[in-house]
Amino acid sequence: MYDYLIVGAGLFGAVFAYEASKRGKTCLVIDKRDHIGGNVYTEEVEGINVHRYGAHIFHTNNKKIWDYVNQFATFNRYTNAPIANYKGELYNLPFNMNTFYRLWGVTSPQEAQQKIKEQREAAGISKPTNLEEQAISLVGTDIYQKLIKGYTEKQWGRAAKDLPAFIIKRLPVRFTFDNNYFNDRYQGIPIGGYTAMVEKMLEGVDVTLHVDFFEDKEKWSNLANKIVFTGMIDQYYDYQHGVLAYRSLQFDTTVLDDVANYQGNAVVNYTDRETPYTRIIEHKHFEFGTQDKTVITKEYPSEWHPGDEPYYPVNDKRNEAIYQKYKQLAEQEVNVIFGGRLATYKYYDMHQVIGAALATVTRELD
């Protein structure tokens, strides 16, 4: 009998397993996939660490979290500075003086601020009622039309006018020539990939892959005193209050044998509505690779259906109401701990997942 059965070998499960094992507890980690690491899984292809489930750039302002992950990996100095491609026109992200110069030819922060102010006032939106109005009221019409509208509509599969305003509560606008997407003090990619980092977390822990917890829930549950569940909370409760909605992603990965450098940047977003994918990832640039070939991945957002991989929770009023019902059930559990983005129906960055796992361990074991 194990102390803990941990359902899911992603970051939350791996951190919990590491910390529990360190405290003398026995853990069994199971995962339905054929690998550990969850969505941060990286696999080596042609000597390049490929982020199989989309770009993952570690960033945090929390020194405790930064020191924590550095136990398991050495991080490089990668800085996220994505490029936006709008019908062949290239712009820097986040919106900054390089973007504004490219858009309007302005060279001073004052000119850029004035341009945005004029466009906001011309739109005359006092109380935004949807995403389109919210974005225009924040950054004006030019930035919205070229860099927000098409990308957002592809990401969510709906017209921007049909999306709630709260999705874009704020937009990062910088009046400096700084292309660093994140403001966080600590940022980088683990040298050798995330899989190696998670492997170190799970050293000495029993791990079983290719296991669907729900195919024999009773059997697996009986192997441990407590369960740490990181899967979909509605599935755990057999969808009794309804199915929670997600957006999913499809990935098209290609090895280019005769190209050493495809796009000159790790991340290029395609912000027009006509291009079917939202971005192209060129993986070698995450670790400053010098290989004579390259690997690229096109990302296609899609509607989620049961059986698909869930990525982004659709946190609208309807789904939040459903989730609250499941949350109430979860809070009554004595021997089941829910953690991670699927079990809490919340989008997390990596540092937030790790922080949540550490907080859970503290509540549970300290």
mmCIF file of C-alpha atoms in Angstrom:
data_model
loop_
_atom_site.group_PDB
_atom_site.id
_atom_site.type_symbol
_atom_site.label_atom_id
_atom_site.label_comp_id
_atom_site.label_asym_id
_atom_site.label_seq_id
_atom_site.Cartn_x
_atom_site.Cartn_y
_atom_site.Cartn_z
ATOM 1 C CA MET A 1 0.000 0.000 0.000
ATOM 2 C CA TYR A 2 1.389 3.356 -1.071
ATOM 3 C CA ASP A 3 0.868 6.558 0.863
ATOM 4 C CA TYR A 4 -0.062 8.405 -2.329
ATOM 5 C CA LEU A 5 -1.286 7.489 -5.770
ATOM 6 C CA ILE A 6 -0.473 10.433 -8.025
ATOM 7 C CA VAL A 7 -2.564 10.539 -11.182
ATOM 8 C CA GLY A 8 -0.552 12.504 -13.748
ATOM 9 C CA ALA A 9 3.213 12.790 -14.240
ATOM 10 C CA GLY A 10 3.222 16.493 -15.079
ATOM 11 C CA LEU A 11 4.805 19.244 -13.016
ATOM 12 C CA PHE A 12 2.251 19.224 -10.201
ATOM 13 C CA GLY A 13 2.427 15.463 -9.772
ATOM 14 C CA ALA A 14 6.218 15.324 -10.086
ATOM 15 C CA VAL A 15 6.802 18.074 -7.520
ATOM 16 C CA PHE A 16 4.353 16.483 -5.094
ATOM 17 C CA ALA A 17 5.993 13.077 -5.549
ATOM 18 C CA TYR A 18 9.479 14.520 -4.998
ATOM 19 C CA GLU A 19 8.488 16.404 -1.855
ATOM 20 C CA ALA A 20 6.442 13.552 -0.397
ATOM 21 C CA SER A 21 9.243 11.058 -1.037
ATOM 22 C CA LYS A 22 11.705 13.419 0.610
ATOM 23 C CA ARG A 23 9.480 13.289 3.707
ATOM 24 C CA GLY A 24 9.561 9.490 3.748
ATOM 25 C CA LYS A 25 6.233 8.867 2.013
ATOM 26 C CA THR A 26 5.776 6.231 -0.670
ATOM 27 C CA CYS A 27 4.310 7.304 -3.993
ATOM 28 C CA LEU A 28 3.104 5.678 -7.176
ATOM 29 C CA VAL A 29 2.805 7.984 -10.171
ATOM 30 C CA ILE A 30 0.652 6.878 -13.101
ATOM 31 C CA ASP A 31 0.030 8.571 -16.442
ATOM 32 C CA LYS A 32 -2.020 7.605 -19.480
ATOM 33 C CA ARG A 33 0.630 8.975 -21.855
ATOM 34 C CA ASP A 34 3.786 7.102 -22.826
ATOM 35 C CA HIS A 35 6.042 9.653 -21.135
ATOM 36 C CA ILE A 36 6.472 11.749 -18.009
ATOM 37 C CA GLY A 37 6.427 15.546 -17.911
ATOM 38 C CA GLY A 38 2.857 16.247 -18.989
ATOM 39 C CA ASN A 39 2.671 19.166 -21.401
ATOM 40 C CA VAL A 40 6.224 20.320 -20.675
ATOM 41 C CA TYR A 41 7.564 17.088 -22.180
ATOM 42 C CA THR A 42 10.488 17.563 -24.544
ATOM 43 C CA GLU A 43 11.837 14.893 -26.854
ATOM 44 C CA GLU A 44 15.101 14.890 -28.766
ATOM 45 C CA VAL A 45 14.698 14.996 -32.542
ATOM 46 C CA GLU A 46 17.827 15.279 -34.695
ATOM 47 C CA GLY A 47 19.761 16.514 -31.659
ATOM 48 C CA ILE A 48 17.159 19.231 -30.965
ATOM 49 C CA ASN A 49 14.942 19.265 -27.866
ATOM 50 C CA VAL A 50 11.423 19.583 -29.262
ATOM 51 C CA HIS A 51 8.616 20.960 -27.075
ATOM 52 C CA ARG A 52 5.984 18.432 -28.125
ATOM 53 C CA TYR A 53 3.017 20.309 -26.670
ATOM 54 C CA GLY A 54 3.919 23.871 -27.568
ATOM 55 C CA ALA A 55 6.484 26.401 -26.418
ATOM 56 C CA HIS A 56 7.284 26.367 -22.709
ATOM 57 C CA ILE A 57 9.477 29.188 -21.404
ATOM 58 C CA PHE A 58 10.103 29.187 -17.693
ATOM 59 C CA HIS A 59 9.760 32.593 -16.041
ATOM 60 C CA THR A 60 9.116 33.815 -12.509
ATOM 61 C CA ASN A 61 9.716 36.680 -10.130
ATOM 62 C CA ASN A 62 9.763 34.283 -7.198
ATOM 63 C CA LYS A 63 13.350 33.550 -6.161
ATOM 64 C CA LYS A 64 12.204 30.605 -4.060
ATOM 65 C CA ILE A 65 10.606 28.947 -7.104
ATOM 66 C CA TRP A 66 13.629 29.805 -9.277
ATOM 67 C CA ASP A 67 16.037 28.259 -6.760
ATOM 68 C CA TYR A 68 13.748 25.261 -6.480
ATOM 69 C CA VAL A 69 13.769 24.361 -10.183
ATOM 70 C CA ASN A 70 17.509 24.964 -10.369
ATOM 71 C CA GLN A 71 17.952 21.909 -8.126
ATOM 72 C CA PHE A 72 16.899 19.780 -11.051
ATOM 73 C CA ALA A 73 18.311 21.570 -14.089
ATOM 74 C CA THR A 74 20.704 24.257 -15.241
ATOM 75 C CA PHE A 75 18.772 26.969 -17.040
ATOM 76 C CA ASN A 76 20.118 28.919 -19.992
ATOM 77 C CA ARG A 77 19.623 32.637 -20.594
ATOM 78 C CA TYR A 78 16.835 32.323 -23.170
ATOM 79 C CA THR A 79 14.642 35.422 -23.282
ATOM 80 C CA ASN A 80 11.217 35.229 -24.886
ATOM 81 C CA ALA A 81 10.988 37.838 -27.650
ATOM 82 C CA PRO A 82 8.315 36.646 -30.087
ATOM 83 C CA ILE A 83 7.708 38.115 -33.527
ATOM 84 C CA ALA A 84 4.282 38.786 -35.013
ATOM 85 C CA ASN A 85 3.757 38.145 -38.727
ATOM 86 C CA TYR A 86 0.743 39.980 -40.153
ATOM 87 C CA LYS A 87 0.408 39.135 -43.849
ATOM 88 C CA GLY A 88 4.182 39.263 -44.265
ATOM 89 C CA GLU A 89 4.703 42.363 -42.129
ATOM 90 C CA LEU A 90 6.866 41.662 -39.061
ATOM 91 C CA TYR A 91 6.324 43.284 -35.668
ATOM 92 C CA ASN A 92 7.928 42.907 -32.256
ATOM 93 C CA LEU A 93 5.948 41.626 -29.275
ATOM 94 C CA PRO A 94 4.977 42.645 -26.691
ATOM 95 C CA PHE A 95 3.713 45.986 -28.002
ATOM 96 C CA ASN A 96 6.672 48.344 -27.592
ATOM 97 C CA MET A 97 8.503 51.172 -29.315
ATOM 98 C CA ASN A 98 9.818 48.805 -31.993
ATOM 99 C CA THR A 99 6.202 47.839 -32.744
ATOM 100 C CA PHE A 100 5.020 51.447 -32.819
ATOM 101 C CA TYR A 101 7.880 52.540 -35.062
ATOM 102 C CA ARG A 102 7.020 49.746 -37.499
ATOM 103 C CA LEU A 103 3.314 50.651 -37.410
ATOM 104 C CA TRP A 104 3.437 54.442 -37.530
ATOM 105 C CA GLY A 105 7.049 55.552 -37.965
ATOM 106 C CA VAL A 106 7.013 57.243 -34.540
ATOM 107 C CA THR A 107 10.333 57.515 -32.744
ATOM 108 C CA SER A 108 9.402 58.848 -29.297
ATOM 109 C CA PRO A 109 7.203 57.476 -26.513
ATOM 110 C CA GLN A 110 5.206 60.713 -26.572
ATOM 111 C CA GLU A 111 4.310 60.258 -30.250
ATOM 112 C CA ALA A 112 3.294 56.644 -29.671
ATOM 113 C CA GLN A 113 1.169 57.518 -26.643
ATOM 114 C CA GLN A 114 -0.543 60.261 -28.606
ATOM 115 C CA LYS A 115 -1.305 57.922 -31.516
ATOM 116 C CA ILE A 116 -2.891 55.338 -29.221
ATOM 117 C CA LYS A 117 -4.815 58.065 -27.365
ATOM 118 C CA GLU A 118 -6.224 59.457 -30.623
ATOM 119 C CA GLN A 119 -7.400 56.020 -31.769
ATOM 120 C CA ARG A 120 -8.970 55.187 -28.430
ATOM 121 C CA GLU A 121 -10.845 58.476 -28.353
ATOM 122 C CA ALA A 122 -11.981 58.085 -31.962
ATOM 123 C CA ALA A 123 -13.454 54.675 -31.116
ATOM 124 C CA GLY A 124 -15.542 56.305 -28.374
ATOM 125 C CA ILE A 125 -15.908 53.157 -26.281
ATOM 126 C CA SER A 126 -16.784 54.042 -22.689
ATOM 127 C CA LYS A 127 -17.938 50.641 -21.398
ATOM 128 C CA PRO A 128 -16.509 47.699 -23.365
ATOM 129 C CA THR A 129 -19.040 44.891 -23.731
ATOM 130 C CA ASN A 130 -16.893 42.397 -25.648
ATOM 131 C CA LEU A 131 -13.285 41.534 -26.359
ATOM 132 C CA GLU A 132 -13.068 43.692 -29.471
ATOM 133 C CA GLU A 133 -14.247 46.806 -27.663
ATOM 134 C CA GLN A 134 -12.037 46.045 -24.683
ATOM 135 C CA ALA A 135 -8.906 45.679 -26.835
ATOM 136 C CA ILE A 136 -9.586 48.822 -28.867
ATOM 137 C CA SER A 137 -10.237 50.795 -25.685
ATOM 138 C CA LEU A 138 -6.813 49.710 -24.413
ATOM 139 C CA VAL A 139 -4.542 49.951 -27.468
ATOM 140 C CA GLY A 140 -6.478 51.559 -30.330
ATOM 141 C CA THR A 141 -7.624 50.230 -33.680
ATOM 142 C CA ASP A 142 -4.337 49.661 -35.569
ATOM 143 C CA ILE A 143 -2.782 47.353 -32.992
ATOM 144 C CA TYR A 144 -6.097 45.573 -32.534
ATOM 145 C CA GLN A 145 -6.687 44.980 -36.254
ATOM 146 C CA LYS A 146 -3.170 43.769 -37.071
ATOM 147 C CA LEU A 147 -1.923 42.075 -33.922
ATOM 148 C CA ILE A 148 -4.887 41.014 -31.788
ATOM 149 C CA LYS A 149 -8.074 40.349 -33.756
ATOM 150 C CA GLY A 150 -7.040 37.499 -36.085
ATOM 151 C CA TYR A 151 -4.854 35.715 -33.555
ATOM 152 C CA THR A 152 -7.514 35.856 -30.838
ATOM 153 C CA GLU A 153 -10.294 34.673 -33.140
ATOM 154 C CA LYS A 154 -8.200 31.701 -34.208
ATOM 155 C CA GLN A 155 -7.229 30.915 -30.617
ATOM 156 C CA TRP A 156 -10.810 30.879 -29.366
ATOM 157 C CA GLY A 157 -12.623 29.845 -32.539
ATOM 158 C CA ARG A 158 -15.068 32.717 -32.235
ATOM 159 C CA ALA A 159 -15.437 36.282 -33.499
ATOM 160 C CA ALA A 160 -13.844 38.802 -31.147
ATOM 161 C CA LYS A 161 -17.216 40.546 -30.852
ATOM 162 C CA ASP A 162 -18.639 37.315 -29.437
ATOM 163 C CA LEU A 163 -15.943 36.886 -26.791
ATOM 164 C CA PRO A 164 -16.294 38.389 -23.307
ATOM 165 C CA ALA A 165 -14.300 41.514 -22.496
ATOM 166 C CA PHE A 166 -12.672 39.972 -19.404
ATOM 167 C CA ILE A 167 -10.446 37.699 -21.540
ATOM 168 C CA ILE A 168 -8.300 40.777 -22.203
ATOM 169 C CA LYS A 169 -8.336 42.620 -18.906
ATOM 170 C CA ARG A 170 -5.120 44.370 -19.806
ATOM 171 C CA LEU A 171 -2.580 44.313 -22.609
ATOM 172 C CA PRO A 172 1.149 44.863 -22.057
ATOM 173 C CA VAL A 173 2.097 48.150 -23.711
ATOM 174 C CA ARG A 174 5.655 49.382 -23.223
ATOM 175 C CA PHE A 175 7.015 52.689 -24.336
ATOM 176 C CA THR A 176 10.583 51.361 -24.439
ATOM 177 C CA PHE A 177 12.610 49.497 -27.070
ATOM 178 C CA ASP A 178 12.467 46.276 -25.061
ATOM 179 C CA ASN A 179 11.395 43.035 -26.770
ATOM 180 C CA ASN A 180 11.488 40.899 -23.608
ATOM 181 C CA TYR A 181 7.971 39.467 -23.447
ATOM 182 C CA PHE A 182 8.072 38.714 -19.736
ATOM 183 C CA ASN A 183 8.904 41.236 -17.064
ATOM 184 C CA ASP A 184 9.972 38.501 -14.667
ATOM 185 C CA ARG A 185 13.417 38.651 -13.124
ATOM 186 C CA TYR A 186 14.196 34.982 -13.765
ATOM 187 C CA GLN A 187 13.750 33.367 -17.174
ATOM 188 C CA GLY A 188 15.225 30.541 -19.208
ATOM 189 C CA ILE A 189 14.975 27.039 -20.621
ATOM 190 C CA PRO A 190 16.448 23.989 -18.854
ATOM 191 C CA ILE A 191 19.543 22.910 -20.758
ATOM 192 C CA GLY A 192 18.780 19.427 -22.078
ATOM 193 C CA GLY A 193 15.007 19.950 -21.983
ATOM 194 C CA TYR A 194 12.199 19.735 -19.448
ATOM 195 C CA THR A 195 11.971 15.948 -19.536
ATOM 196 C CA ALA A 196 15.404 15.625 -17.948
ATOM 197 C CA MET A 197 14.290 18.025 -15.206
ATOM 198 C CA VAL A 198 11.155 16.016 -14.424
ATOM 199 C CA GLU A 199 13.162 12.772 -14.488
ATOM 200 C CA LYS A 200 15.273 14.126 -11.637
ATOM 201 C CA MET A 201 12.154 15.016 -9.667
ATOM 202 C CA LEU A 202 10.906 11.451 -10.072
ATOM 203 C CA GLU A 203 14.175 9.647 -9.298
ATOM 204 C CA GLY A 204 13.438 6.775 -6.910
ATOM 205 C CA VAL A 205 9.665 7.141 -7.340
ATOM 206 C CA ASP A 206 7.595 4.314 -8.806
ATOM 207 C CA VAL A 207 6.168 5.420 -12.162
ATOM 208 C CA THR A 208 3.804 3.475 -14.412
ATOM 209 C CA LEU A 209 2.946 4.822 -17.868
ATOM 210 C CA HIS A 210 0.244 3.854 -20.412
ATOM 211 C CA VAL A 211 -2.274 3.699 -17.575
ATOM 212 C CA ASP A 212 -5.750 5.202 -17.828
ATOM 213 C CA PHE A 213 -6.887 5.723 -14.247
ATOM 214 C CA PHE A 214 -10.534 5.639 -15.310
ATOM 215 C CA GLU A 215 -10.340 2.229 -16.967
ATOM 216 C CA ASP A 216 -10.054 0.698 -13.483
ATOM 217 C CA LYS A 217 -10.546 3.538 -11.023
ATOM 218 C CA GLU A 218 -11.287 1.238 -8.093
ATOM 219 C CA LYS A 219 -8.176 -0.893 -8.602
ATOM 220 C CA TRP A 220 -5.807 2.066 -8.738
ATOM 221 C CA SER A 221 -7.516 3.919 -5.915
ATOM 222 C CA ASN A 222 -7.123 0.910 -3.635
ATOM 223 C CA LEU A 223 -3.343 0.926 -4.066
ATOM 224 C CA ALA A 224 -2.835 3.990 -1.861
ATOM 225 C CA ASN A 225 -4.142 5.714 1.237
ATOM 226 C CA LYS A 226 -4.639 8.980 -0.631
ATOM 227 C CA ILE A 227 -4.961 10.129 -4.240
ATOM 228 C CA VAL A 228 -3.385 13.209 -5.788
ATOM 229 C CA PHE A 229 -5.464 13.811 -8.894
ATOM 230 C CA THR A 230 -4.245 16.160 -11.646
ATOM 231 C CA GLY A 231 -6.662 15.189 -14.418
ATOM 232 C CA MET A 232 -9.990 16.728 -15.419
ATOM 233 C CA ILE A 233 -12.137 17.273 -12.335
ATOM 234 C CA ASP A 234 -15.397 16.779 -14.242
ATOM 235 C CA GLN A 235 -14.182 13.392 -15.478
ATOM 236 C CA TYR A 236 -13.301 12.377 -11.918
ATOM 237 C CA TYR A 237 -16.927 12.961 -10.963
ATOM 238 C CA ASP A 238 -18.222 11.233 -14.089
ATOM 239 C CA TYR A 239 -19.444 14.538 -15.567
ATOM 240 C CA GLN A 240 -22.418 14.549 -13.175
ATOM 241 C CA HIS A 241 -22.720 18.353 -13.299
ATOM 242 C CA GLY A 242 -21.897 18.652 -16.993
ATOM 243 C CA VAL A 243 -18.800 18.723 -19.198
ATOM 244 C CA LEU A 244 -16.337 21.580 -18.761
ATOM 245 C CA ALA A 245 -15.235 23.213 -22.025
ATOM 246 C CA TYR A 246 -11.660 23.628 -23.242
ATOM 247 C CA ARG A 247 -9.814 24.779 -26.297
ATOM 248 C CA SER A 248 -7.482 22.197 -27.755
ATOM 249 C CA LEU A 249 -4.414 22.337 -30.003
ATOM 250 C CA GLN A 250 -3.101 20.296 -32.909
ATOM 251 C CA PHE A 251 0.625 20.235 -33.651
ATOM 252 C CA ASP A 252 2.236 19.697 -37.035
ATOM 253 C CA THR A 253 5.955 19.066 -36.525
ATOM 254 C CA THR A 254 8.394 18.860 -39.443
ATOM 255 C CA VAL A 255 12.122 18.176 -39.669
ATOM 256 C CA LEU A 256 13.744 20.395 -42.310
ATOM 257 C CA ASP A 257 16.871 18.502 -43.351
ATOM 258 C CA ASP A 258 18.215 21.159 -45.674
ATOM 259 C CA VAL A 259 17.480 24.249 -43.558
ATOM 260 C CA ALA A 260 19.695 25.308 -40.664
ATOM 261 C CA ASN A 261 17.618 28.324 -39.652
ATOM 262 C CA TYR A 262 13.981 28.576 -40.735
ATOM 263 C CA GLN A 263 12.669 31.778 -39.172
ATOM 264 C CA GLY A 264 15.452 33.230 -37.029
ATOM 265 C CA ASN A 265 13.373 33.135 -33.854
ATOM 266 C CA ALA A 266 11.896 30.486 -31.570
ATOM 267 C CA VAL A 267 8.356 31.878 -31.728
ATOM 268 C CA VAL A 268 6.608 33.644 -34.621
ATOM 269 C CA ASN A 269 2.899 34.411 -34.189
ATOM 270 C CA TYR A 270 0.698 34.637 -37.280
ATOM 271 C CA THR A 271 -1.861 37.292 -36.443
ATOM 272 C CA ASP A 272 -3.984 37.406 -39.599
ATOM 273 C CA ARG A 273 -7.210 35.432 -39.629
ATOM 274 C CA GLU A 274 -6.511 33.683 -42.953
ATOM 275 C CA THR A 275 -3.408 31.758 -41.836
ATOM 276 C CA PRO A 276 -4.878 28.651 -40.156
ATOM 277 C CA TYR A 277 -2.171 28.243 -37.500
ATOM 278 C CA THR A 278 -1.490 30.702 -34.689
ATOM 279 C CA ARG A 279 2.265 30.322 -34.530
ATOM 280 C CA ILE A 280 5.344 28.471 -35.698
ATOM 281 C CA ILE A 281 7.867 27.255 -33.145
ATOM 282 C CA GLU A 282 11.465 26.675 -34.227
ATOM 283 C CA HIS A 283 12.739 24.601 -31.334
ATOM 284 C CA LYS A 284 16.506 24.879 -31.766
ATOM 285 C CA HIS A 285 16.440 28.577 -30.855
ATOM 286 C CA PHE A 286 15.291 27.766 -27.307
ATOM 287 C CA GLU A 287 18.756 26.378 -26.654
ATOM 288 C CA PHE A 288 20.724 28.416 -29.209
ATOM 289 C CA GLY A 289 21.244 25.352 -31.399
ATOM 290 C CA THR A 290 23.781 25.299 -34.221
ATOM 291 C CA GLN A 291 22.658 22.054 -35.898
ATOM 292 C CA ASP A 292 22.715 21.952 -39.699
ATOM 293 C CA LYS A 293 18.982 21.121 -39.785
ATOM 294 C CA THR A 294 15.975 22.382 -37.882
ATOM 295 C CA VAL A 295 12.605 21.281 -36.483
ATOM 296 C CA ILE A 296 9.495 23.458 -36.698
ATOM 297 C CA THR A 297 6.002 23.029 -35.276
ATOM 298 C CA LYS A 298 2.852 24.725 -36.516
ATOM 299 C CA GLU A 299 0.172 25.190 -33.860
ATOM 300 C CA TYR A 300 -3.492 24.897 -34.840
ATOM 301 C CA PRO A 301 -6.134 25.761 -32.234
ATOM 302 C CA SER A 302 -9.228 23.577 -32.313
ATOM 303 C CA GLU A 303 -12.498 22.932 -30.562
ATOM 304 C CA TRP A 304 -12.138 20.427 -27.759
ATOM 305 C CA HIS A 305 -14.183 17.244 -27.768
ATOM 306 C CA PRO A 306 -14.082 14.414 -25.214
ATOM 307 C CA GLY A 307 -10.998 12.341 -25.974
ATOM 308 C CA ASP A 308 -9.009 15.337 -27.237
ATOM 309 C CA GLU A 309 -6.184 16.824 -25.203
ATOM 310 C CA PRO A 310 -7.542 19.756 -23.144
ATOM 311 C CA TYR A 311 -5.294 22.837 -23.045
ATOM 312 C CA TYR A 312 -7.096 26.083 -22.255
ATOM 313 C CA PRO A 313 -10.106 26.223 -19.934
ATOM 314 C CA VAL A 314 -12.961 28.328 -21.254
ATOM 315 C CA ASN A 315 -13.529 30.368 -18.107
ATOM 316 C CA ASP A 316 -16.821 31.943 -19.083
ATOM 317 C CA LYS A 317 -19.792 32.229 -16.715
ATOM 318 C CA ARG A 318 -21.361 28.963 -17.770
ATOM 319 C CA ASN A 319 -18.220 26.905 -17.232
ATOM 320 C CA GLU A 320 -17.301 28.674 -13.998
ATOM 321 C CA ALA A 321 -20.736 27.807 -12.607
ATOM 322 C CA ILE A 322 -20.207 24.147 -13.512
ATOM 323 C CA TYR A 323 -16.713 24.139 -12.044
ATOM 324 C CA GLN A 324 -17.931 25.580 -8.737
ATOM 325 C CA LYS A 325 -20.209 22.550 -8.353
ATOM 326 C CA TYR A 326 -17.271 20.201 -8.848
ATOM 327 C CA LYS A 327 -15.140 22.281 -6.509
ATOM 328 C CA GLN A 328 -17.736 21.851 -3.780
ATOM 329 C CA LEU A 329 -17.543 18.076 -4.233
ATOM 330 C CA ALA A 330 -13.750 18.189 -4.143
ATOM 331 C CA GLU A 331 -13.725 20.160 -0.904
ATOM 332 C CA GLN A 332 -15.687 17.378 0.788
ATOM 333 C CA GLU A 333 -13.077 14.750 -0.091
ATOM 334 C CA VAL A 334 -10.916 13.451 2.734
ATOM 335 C CA ASN A 335 -8.514 11.241 0.795
ATOM 336 C CA VAL A 336 -8.358 12.940 -2.590
ATOM 337 C CA ILE A 337 -6.247 16.018 -3.352
ATOM 338 C CA PHE A 338 -6.945 17.944 -6.564
ATOM 339 C CA GLY A 339 -4.112 19.921 -8.145
ATOM 340 C CA GLY A 340 -2.916 21.381 -11.435
ATOM 341 C CA ARG A 341 -4.731 23.201 -14.212
ATOM 342 C CA LEU A 342 -7.184 20.441 -15.192
ATOM 343 C CA ALA A 343 -8.208 19.576 -11.644
ATOM 344 C CA THR A 344 -8.711 23.231 -10.706
ATOM 345 C CA TYR A 345 -9.985 24.374 -14.134
ATOM 346 C CA LYS A 346 -7.503 27.218 -14.257
ATOM 347 C CA TYR A 347 -4.739 28.150 -16.662
ATOM 348 C CA TYR A 348 -1.371 28.120 -14.894
ATOM 349 C CA ASP A 349 2.112 29.082 -15.957
ATOM 350 C CA MET A 350 4.786 26.590 -14.945
ATOM 351 C CA HIS A 351 6.009 28.539 -11.929
ATOM 352 C CA GLN A 352 2.431 28.797 -10.672
ATOM 353 C CA VAL A 353 1.928 25.032 -10.950
ATOM 354 C CA ILE A 354 5.119 24.422 -8.977
ATOM 355 C CA GLY A 355 4.133 26.992 -6.364
ATOM 356 C CA ALA A 356 0.697 25.402 -6.012
ATOM 357 C CA ALA A 357 2.228 21.938 -5.637
ATOM 358 C CA LEU A 358 4.633 23.136 -2.942
ATOM 359 C CA ALA A 359 1.797 24.860 -1.084
ATOM 360 C CA THR A 360 -0.253 21.659 -1.268
ATOM 361 C CA VAL A 361 2.615 19.605 0.130
ATOM 362 C CA THR A 362 3.021 22.075 2.989
ATOM 363 C CA ARG A 363 -0.695 21.855 3.881
ATOM 364 C CA GLU A 364 -0.694 18.099 3.595
ATOM 365 C CA LEU A 365 2.582 17.036 5.183
ATOM 366 C CA ASP A 366 4.148 19.831 7.221
#
